[in-house]
Coordinates of C-alpha atoms in Angstrom, one line a residue:
M115 CA 0.0 0.0 0.0
K116 CA 1.3 3.4 -0.9
K117 CA 1.9 5.8 2.0
S118 CA 0.0 8.9 2.6
R119 CA 2.1 12.0 2.3
K120 CA 2.3 15.6 3.6
I121 CA 1.4 18.3 1.0
L122 CA 4.5 20.5 0.9
T123 CA 4.5 24.3 0.6
M124 CA 7.2 27.0 0.3
D125 CA 7.6 26.9 4.0
D126 CA 8.8 23.3 3.9
I127 CA 11.7 23.9 1.5
S128 CA 15.2 25.4 2.1
A129 CA 15.8 29.1 2.1
R130 CA 17.9 28.8 -1.0
N131 CA 15.2 26.9 -2.9
Q132 CA 12.6 29.6 -1.8
E133 CA 14.9 32.2 -3.2
L134 CA 15.3 30.4 -6.6
V135 CA 11.5 29.8 -6.9
N136 CA 10.7 33.4 -6.0
G137 CA 13.3 34.7 -8.4
F138 CA 11.8 32.9 -11.3
W139 CA 8.2 33.8 -10.2
N140 CA 9.1 37.5 -10.1
W141 CA 10.6 37.3 -13.6
M142 CA 7.5 35.4 -14.9
E143 CA 5.0 37.8 -13.4
T144 CA 6.8 41.0 -14.4
T145 CA 7.6 39.9 -18.0
D146 CA 4.5 37.8 -18.7
R147 CA 6.6 35.7 -21.1
A148 CA 6.0 32.3 -19.5
R149 CA 3.4 30.3 -17.6
I150 CA 3.7 27.0 -15.7
V151 CA 1.1 24.4 -16.4
K152 CA 0.5 20.9 -15.0
F153 CA -1.3 17.9 -16.4
N154 CA -1.7 14.2 -16.3
V155 CA -1.4 12.0 -19.3
P156 CA -1.2 8.2 -20.0
G157 CA 2.3 6.9 -20.4
R158 CA 1.6 5.4 -23.9
T159 CA 0.3 8.8 -25.1
L160 CA 3.3 10.5 -23.7
R161 CA 5.6 8.1 -25.5
S162 CA 3.9 8.9 -28.8
I163 CA 4.6 12.6 -28.2
F164 CA 8.3 12.0 -27.4
D165 CA 8.6 9.9 -30.6
S166 CA 6.4 12.0 -32.8
D167 CA 9.0 13.5 -35.2
P168 CA 9.6 11.2 -38.2
L169 CA 12.9 12.9 -38.9
E170 CA 14.2 12.1 -35.4
S171 CA 16.0 8.8 -35.2
T172 CA 16.3 8.5 -31.5
T173 CA 13.1 7.0 -30.1
L174 CA 12.7 5.7 -26.6
I175 CA 13.3 2.2 -27.9
D176 CA 16.6 3.4 -29.5
T177 CA 17.6 5.1 -26.3
M178 CA 16.9 1.9 -24.3
S179 CA 18.7 -0.2 -26.9
D180 CA 21.8 1.9 -26.7
K181 CA 21.9 1.5 -22.9
I182 CA 21.8 -2.2 -23.3
K183 CA 24.6 -2.2 -25.9
R184 CA 26.8 -0.2 -23.6
Y185 CA 26.1 -2.5 -20.7
Q186 CA 26.9 -5.5 -22.9
S187 CA 30.4 -4.1 -23.5
V188 CA 31.1 -4.1 -19.7
S189 CA 33.1 -7.0 -18.4
P190 CA 31.6 -9.3 -15.7
F191 CA 34.3 -8.1 -13.3
R192 CA 33.3 -4.4 -13.7
K193 CA 29.6 -5.4 -13.3
Q194 CA 30.4 -7.0 -9.9
Q195 CA 32.6 -4.1 -9.0
F196 CA 29.6 -1.8 -9.3
K197 CA 28.3 -3.3 -6.0
I198 CA 31.1 -1.7 -4.0
T199 CA 30.8 1.8 -5.6
D200 CA 29.0 4.7 -4.1
P201 CA 26.8 7.4 -5.8
A202 CA 29.7 9.8 -6.2
Q203 CA 31.4 7.3 -8.6
W204 CA 28.3 6.8 -10.8
T205 CA 29.6 9.2 -13.4
E206 CA 31.7 9.1 -16.6
D207 CA 34.1 11.6 -15.0
E208 CA 37.3 9.7 -14.1
S209 CA 38.5 12.6 -12.0
L210 CA 35.6 11.9 -9.6
G211 CA 36.4 8.2 -9.4
G212 CA 33.9 7.2 -12.1
S213 CA 34.3 5.5 -15.5
L214 CA 32.3 4.7 -18.6
D215 CA 31.8 1.1 -17.4
I216 CA 30.5 2.1 -14.0
Y217 CA 28.2 4.7 -15.5
S218 CA 26.9 2.1 -18.0
C219 CA 26.1 -0.1 -15.0
Y220 CA 24.4 2.7 -13.1
S221 CA 22.4 3.8 -16.2
I222 CA 20.8 0.3 -16.8
F223 CA 20.5 -0.5 -13.1
K224 CA 18.6 2.8 -12.5
L225 CA 15.9 1.7 -14.9
W226 CA 15.4 -1.6 -13.1
W227 CA 15.4 0.1 -9.7
L228 CA 12.9 2.8 -10.8
S229 CA 10.5 0.2 -12.2
Q230 CA 10.4 -1.4 -8.8
S231 CA 10.2 1.9 -6.9
I232 CA 7.1 2.9 -9.0
D233 CA 5.3 -0.2 -7.8
K234 CA 6.0 0.7 -4.2
E235 CA 5.5 4.5 -4.2
E236 CA 3.7 6.9 -6.4
Q237 CA 5.6 9.2 -8.8
Q238 CA 7.6 11.5 -6.5
S239 CA 8.3 14.3 -9.0
P240 CA 6.6 15.3 -12.2
L241 CA 8.3 14.9 -15.5
Q242 CA 9.4 18.3 -16.8
I243 CA 8.3 18.6 -20.4
I244 CA 10.6 20.7 -22.6
Q245 CA 10.2 22.0 -26.1
V246 CA 12.6 20.7 -28.8
G247 CA 11.8 22.5 -32.0
R248 CA 8.2 21.4 -32.9
K249 CA 8.3 18.3 -30.7
Y250 CA 8.8 17.6 -27.0
S251 CA 11.1 15.8 -24.7
C252 CA 11.7 16.0 -20.9
H253 CA 14.5 17.0 -18.7
P254 CA 15.1 16.1 -15.9
G255 CA 13.4 12.7 -16.1
S256 CA 14.9 11.2 -19.2
D257 CA 15.4 7.8 -17.6
K258 CA 12.1 8.0 -15.7
R259 CA 10.2 8.4 -18.9
I260 CA 11.6 5.1 -20.2
V261 CA 10.0 3.3 -17.2
L262 CA 6.8 5.3 -17.2
C263 CA 6.1 5.3 -20.9
L264 CA 7.9 2.2 -22.3
L265 CA 8.8 -0.5 -19.7
K266 CA 5.8 -0.1 -17.4
P267 CA 3.4 2.4 -19.1
Q268 CA 1.4 4.2 -16.4
A269 CA -2.2 5.1 -16.7
R270 CA -1.4 8.5 -15.2
V271 CA 2.0 10.3 -15.5
R272 CA 2.2 13.7 -13.8
C273 CA 3.9 16.4 -15.9
F274 CA 4.6 20.1 -15.8
Y275 CA 5.7 22.5 -18.5
V276 CA 7.1 26.0 -18.5
H277 CA 5.3 27.4 -21.5
Y278 CA 6.9 30.3 -23.5
P279 CA 4.1 31.4 -25.9
E280 CA 6.5 33.3 -28.2
F281 CA 8.4 30.0 -28.9
D282 CA 5.5 27.6 -28.7
P283 CA 2.4 29.4 -30.0
S284 CA 0.2 26.2 -30.2
P285 CA 1.4 24.0 -27.4
W286 CA 0.4 20.4 -27.1
H287 CA -1.0 20.8 -23.6
W288 CA -3.9 22.7 -25.1
T289 CA -5.2 19.4 -26.4
L290 CA -5.4 18.0 -22.8
P291 CA -7.1 18.9 -19.6
Y292 CA -4.5 21.1 -17.8
D293 CA -4.2 23.5 -14.9
E294 CA -2.1 26.6 -14.6
V295 CA 0.2 26.7 -11.6
N296 CA -0.8 30.1 -10.1
T297 CA 1.4 30.3 -7.0
P298 CA 4.8 29.2 -5.8
D299 CA 3.1 27.0 -3.2
E300 CA 1.2 25.2 -6.0
L301 CA 4.6 24.6 -7.7
V302 CA 6.2 23.1 -4.6
E303 CA 3.2 20.9 -4.0
M304 CA 3.9 18.9 -7.2
F305 CA 7.2 17.7 -5.7
H306 CA 6.6 15.2 -3.0
C307 CA 10.3 15.3 -1.8
A308 CA 11.0 19.0 -2.2
N309 CA 12.0 19.1 1.4
H310 CA 14.7 16.5 1.0
H311 CA 18.3 17.7 1.4
T312 CA 19.3 16.6 -2.1
F313 CA 16.4 18.4 -3.8
R314 CA 17.3 21.7 -5.5
F315 CA 15.5 24.1 -7.8
F316 CA 17.5 25.9 -10.5
H317 CA 16.7 29.3 -11.9
T318 CA 19.0 30.9 -14.5
N319 CA 19.0 33.1 -17.6
V320 CA 19.4 31.4 -21.0
K321 CA 20.7 33.3 -24.0
I322 CA 20.1 32.2 -27.6
D323 CA 21.4 34.0 -30.7
G324 CA 21.2 33.4 -34.4
H325 CA 23.8 30.7 -34.3
T326 CA 23.7 28.9 -30.9
F327 CA 22.7 29.1 -27.2
H328 CA 24.6 30.1 -24.0
V329 CA 24.1 28.6 -20.6
D330 CA 26.0 28.8 -17.3
D331 CA 25.4 25.1 -16.3
Y332 CA 25.3 21.9 -18.3
H333 CA 21.9 21.1 -16.6
Y334 CA 20.2 23.7 -18.8
K335 CA 21.7 22.5 -22.1
P336 CA 18.7 20.3 -23.2
F337 CA 16.2 23.2 -22.6
A338 CA 18.5 25.8 -24.3
L339 CA 19.1 23.5 -27.3
G340 CA 15.4 22.8 -27.6
L341 CA 14.6 26.5 -27.4
H342 CA 17.1 27.4 -30.1
K343 CA 15.6 24.7 -32.3
A344 CA 12.2 26.2 -31.8
A345 CA 13.5 29.6 -32.8
V346 CA 14.7 28.1 -36.0
K347 CA 11.6 26.0 -36.7
Y348 CA 9.2 28.8 -36.1
R349 CA 11.3 31.2 -38.2
K350 CA 12.0 33.6 -35.3
I351 CA 15.5 34.2 -36.6
K352 CA 15.2 36.7 -39.4
N353 CA 18.8 38.0 -39.1
K354 CA 21.4 35.6 -37.6
E355 CA 23.7 38.4 -36.7
K356 CA 21.2 40.5 -34.9
F357 CA 18.9 37.9 -33.3
E358 CA 19.4 37.6 -29.5
V359 CA 17.0 36.5 -26.8
D360 CA 17.4 36.4 -23.0
I361 CA 14.9 34.2 -21.2
D362 CA 14.7 32.8 -17.7
H363 CA 14.1 29.1 -16.9
L364 CA 13.2 27.1 -13.8
T365 CA 14.1 23.4 -13.4
Y366 CA 15.1 21.1 -10.6
V367 CA 17.4 18.2 -9.7
D368 CA 17.5 15.7 -6.8
A369 CA 19.5 12.6 -5.8
I370 CA 16.9 10.8 -3.8
H371 CA 16.8 7.8 -6.1
R372 CA 20.6 7.4 -5.8
M373 CA 20.2 6.9 -2.0
G374 CA 17.6 4.2 -2.6
M375 CA 19.8 2.6 -5.3
M376 CA 22.8 2.6 -2.9
E377 CA 20.9 0.2 -0.6
S378 CA 19.8 -2.1 -3.5
K379 CA 22.9 -2.5 -5.6
D380 CA 22.7 -6.3 -5.4
M381 CA 19.7 -6.0 -7.7
I382 CA 22.2 -5.7 -10.6
D383 CA 22.4 -9.5 -10.5
D384 CA 18.9 -9.4 -12.0
I385 CA 20.3 -7.8 -15.1
Y386 CA 22.0 -10.2 -17.5
F387 CA 22.3 -11.6 -21.0
K388 CA 20.9 -15.1 -21.5
N389 CA 22.6 -15.4 -24.8
D390 CA 23.8 -13.1 -27.7
W391 CA 20.2 -12.2 -28.6
T392 CA 18.3 -12.2 -25.3
F393 CA 18.7 -9.7 -22.5
Q394 CA 16.9 -9.7 -19.1
L395 CA 16.3 -6.5 -17.2
G396 CA 14.7 -8.1 -14.2
E397 CA 11.2 -9.0 -15.3
F398 CA 11.6 -7.3 -18.7
K399 CA 12.8 -9.4 -21.6
F400 CA 14.5 -7.9 -24.7
L401 CA 15.4 -9.5 -28.0
L402 CA 18.0 -8.4 -30.5
V403 CA 16.3 -7.7 -33.9
N404 CA 18.1 -5.9 -36.7
D405 CA 20.8 -4.6 -34.4
T406 CA 18.2 -3.1 -32.0
W407 CA 17.2 -4.4 -28.6
L408 CA 13.4 -4.6 -28.5
P409 CA 11.1 -5.3 -25.7
E410 CA 9.7 -8.8 -26.3
S411 CA 6.2 -7.5 -27.0
F412 CA 7.6 -5.2 -29.8
V413 CA 9.3 -7.9 -31.8
K414 CA 6.5 -8.5 -34.2
A415 CA 5.5 -4.8 -34.5
P416 CA 7.2 -2.0 -36.4
K417 CA 9.1 0.5 -34.3
S418 CA 7.2 3.1 -36.4
L419 CA 5.0 3.2 -39.4
I420 CA 7.9 4.6 -41.5
D421 CA 10.5 2.1 -40.5
S422 CA 11.7 0.6 -43.8
K423 CA 13.5 -2.3 -42.1
Y424 CA 10.2 -3.7 -40.9
K425 CA 8.3 -2.9 -44.1
T426 CA 10.7 -5.2 -46.1
N427 CA 10.8 -8.0 -43.6
T428 CA 7.6 -10.0 -44.1
L429 CA 8.3 -12.2 -41.1
T430 CA 8.2 -9.3 -38.7
A431 CA 6.1 -6.6 -40.4
N432 CA 2.6 -5.7 -39.7
S433 CA 0.6 -5.1 -42.9
F434 CA -1.3 -1.9 -43.5
T435 CA -3.7 -2.0 -46.5
N436 CA -5.5 1.1 -47.9
N437 CA -8.7 0.1 -49.7
R438 CA -10.0 3.6 -50.3
P439 CA -11.0 4.0 -54.0
N440 CA -10.1 7.7 -54.0
I441 CA -6.4 7.1 -53.4
S442 CA -4.5 6.8 -56.7
R443 CA -2.5 3.7 -57.5
H444 CA 0.6 5.9 -57.5
R445 CA -0.1 6.9 -53.9
L446 CA -0.9 3.3 -52.8
G447 CA 2.5 2.2 -54.1
Q448 CA 4.4 4.8 -52.1

């Protein structure tokens, strides 16, 4: 049974976090250039939004497959060595005691741990949706979305979005029931662990020009990159040499999951390769098909309707037949 929880307000978070939230709120209210909205959406629907761009090759399945491939390259010794590491080492930065192998173990283990955590506790923090050109992604929460939308699709995924109308004039959330977040207290209330000592809000200024973006912290890079793509997609940049925009952004980070993972590192023994084409992530089985690790339930379905690999493989393809008489034979053959 999931535990009841205390609803948090600004009074429950650190003075520094209060300062950061209030700073962004003041900017938002005085400039009227952004609004925060919150909404709930089924995991499968959310996945279709993340994977909606036919020109974007990196779907959730591709992201998951890449994680498995990296884990496959790690030696058995290094996998066992992961059990004696601590969260400070779960990084690719060797100067901090980490390594690519240890980070690969952490990255795949985190998915297995999160999938089990979701069964025991409700979603602790909402996914933060960010704009990437004309499509959407999320940051933070890139690993969490794999669990919530692909491995164990949830009927209700809590999300929030900092909406900048000048860059997203027809936002996706308008197609959903949504609520505006009208006060700082309403913002804090969405984060069930905002009073944890590892939880931190971030507020900074992001600059984009006609050529690129500028941020003070790597944590803002996904948002800034997406905003710059939106400026290009919506033809905001008329003159590359003169175009320049300053905009504030609010996001968050926490390390609560790392503390839980620290106590459960033996669960990495539940992650293994049965053979060269079968991978087990705890209860989740993956099969290697056309150099991509697919969840077992996806093996006889196309990754997308435009995936040529599956169109030409009659053993694994689903057939789509168009019987409409008003479609020309030329179009039917495309």
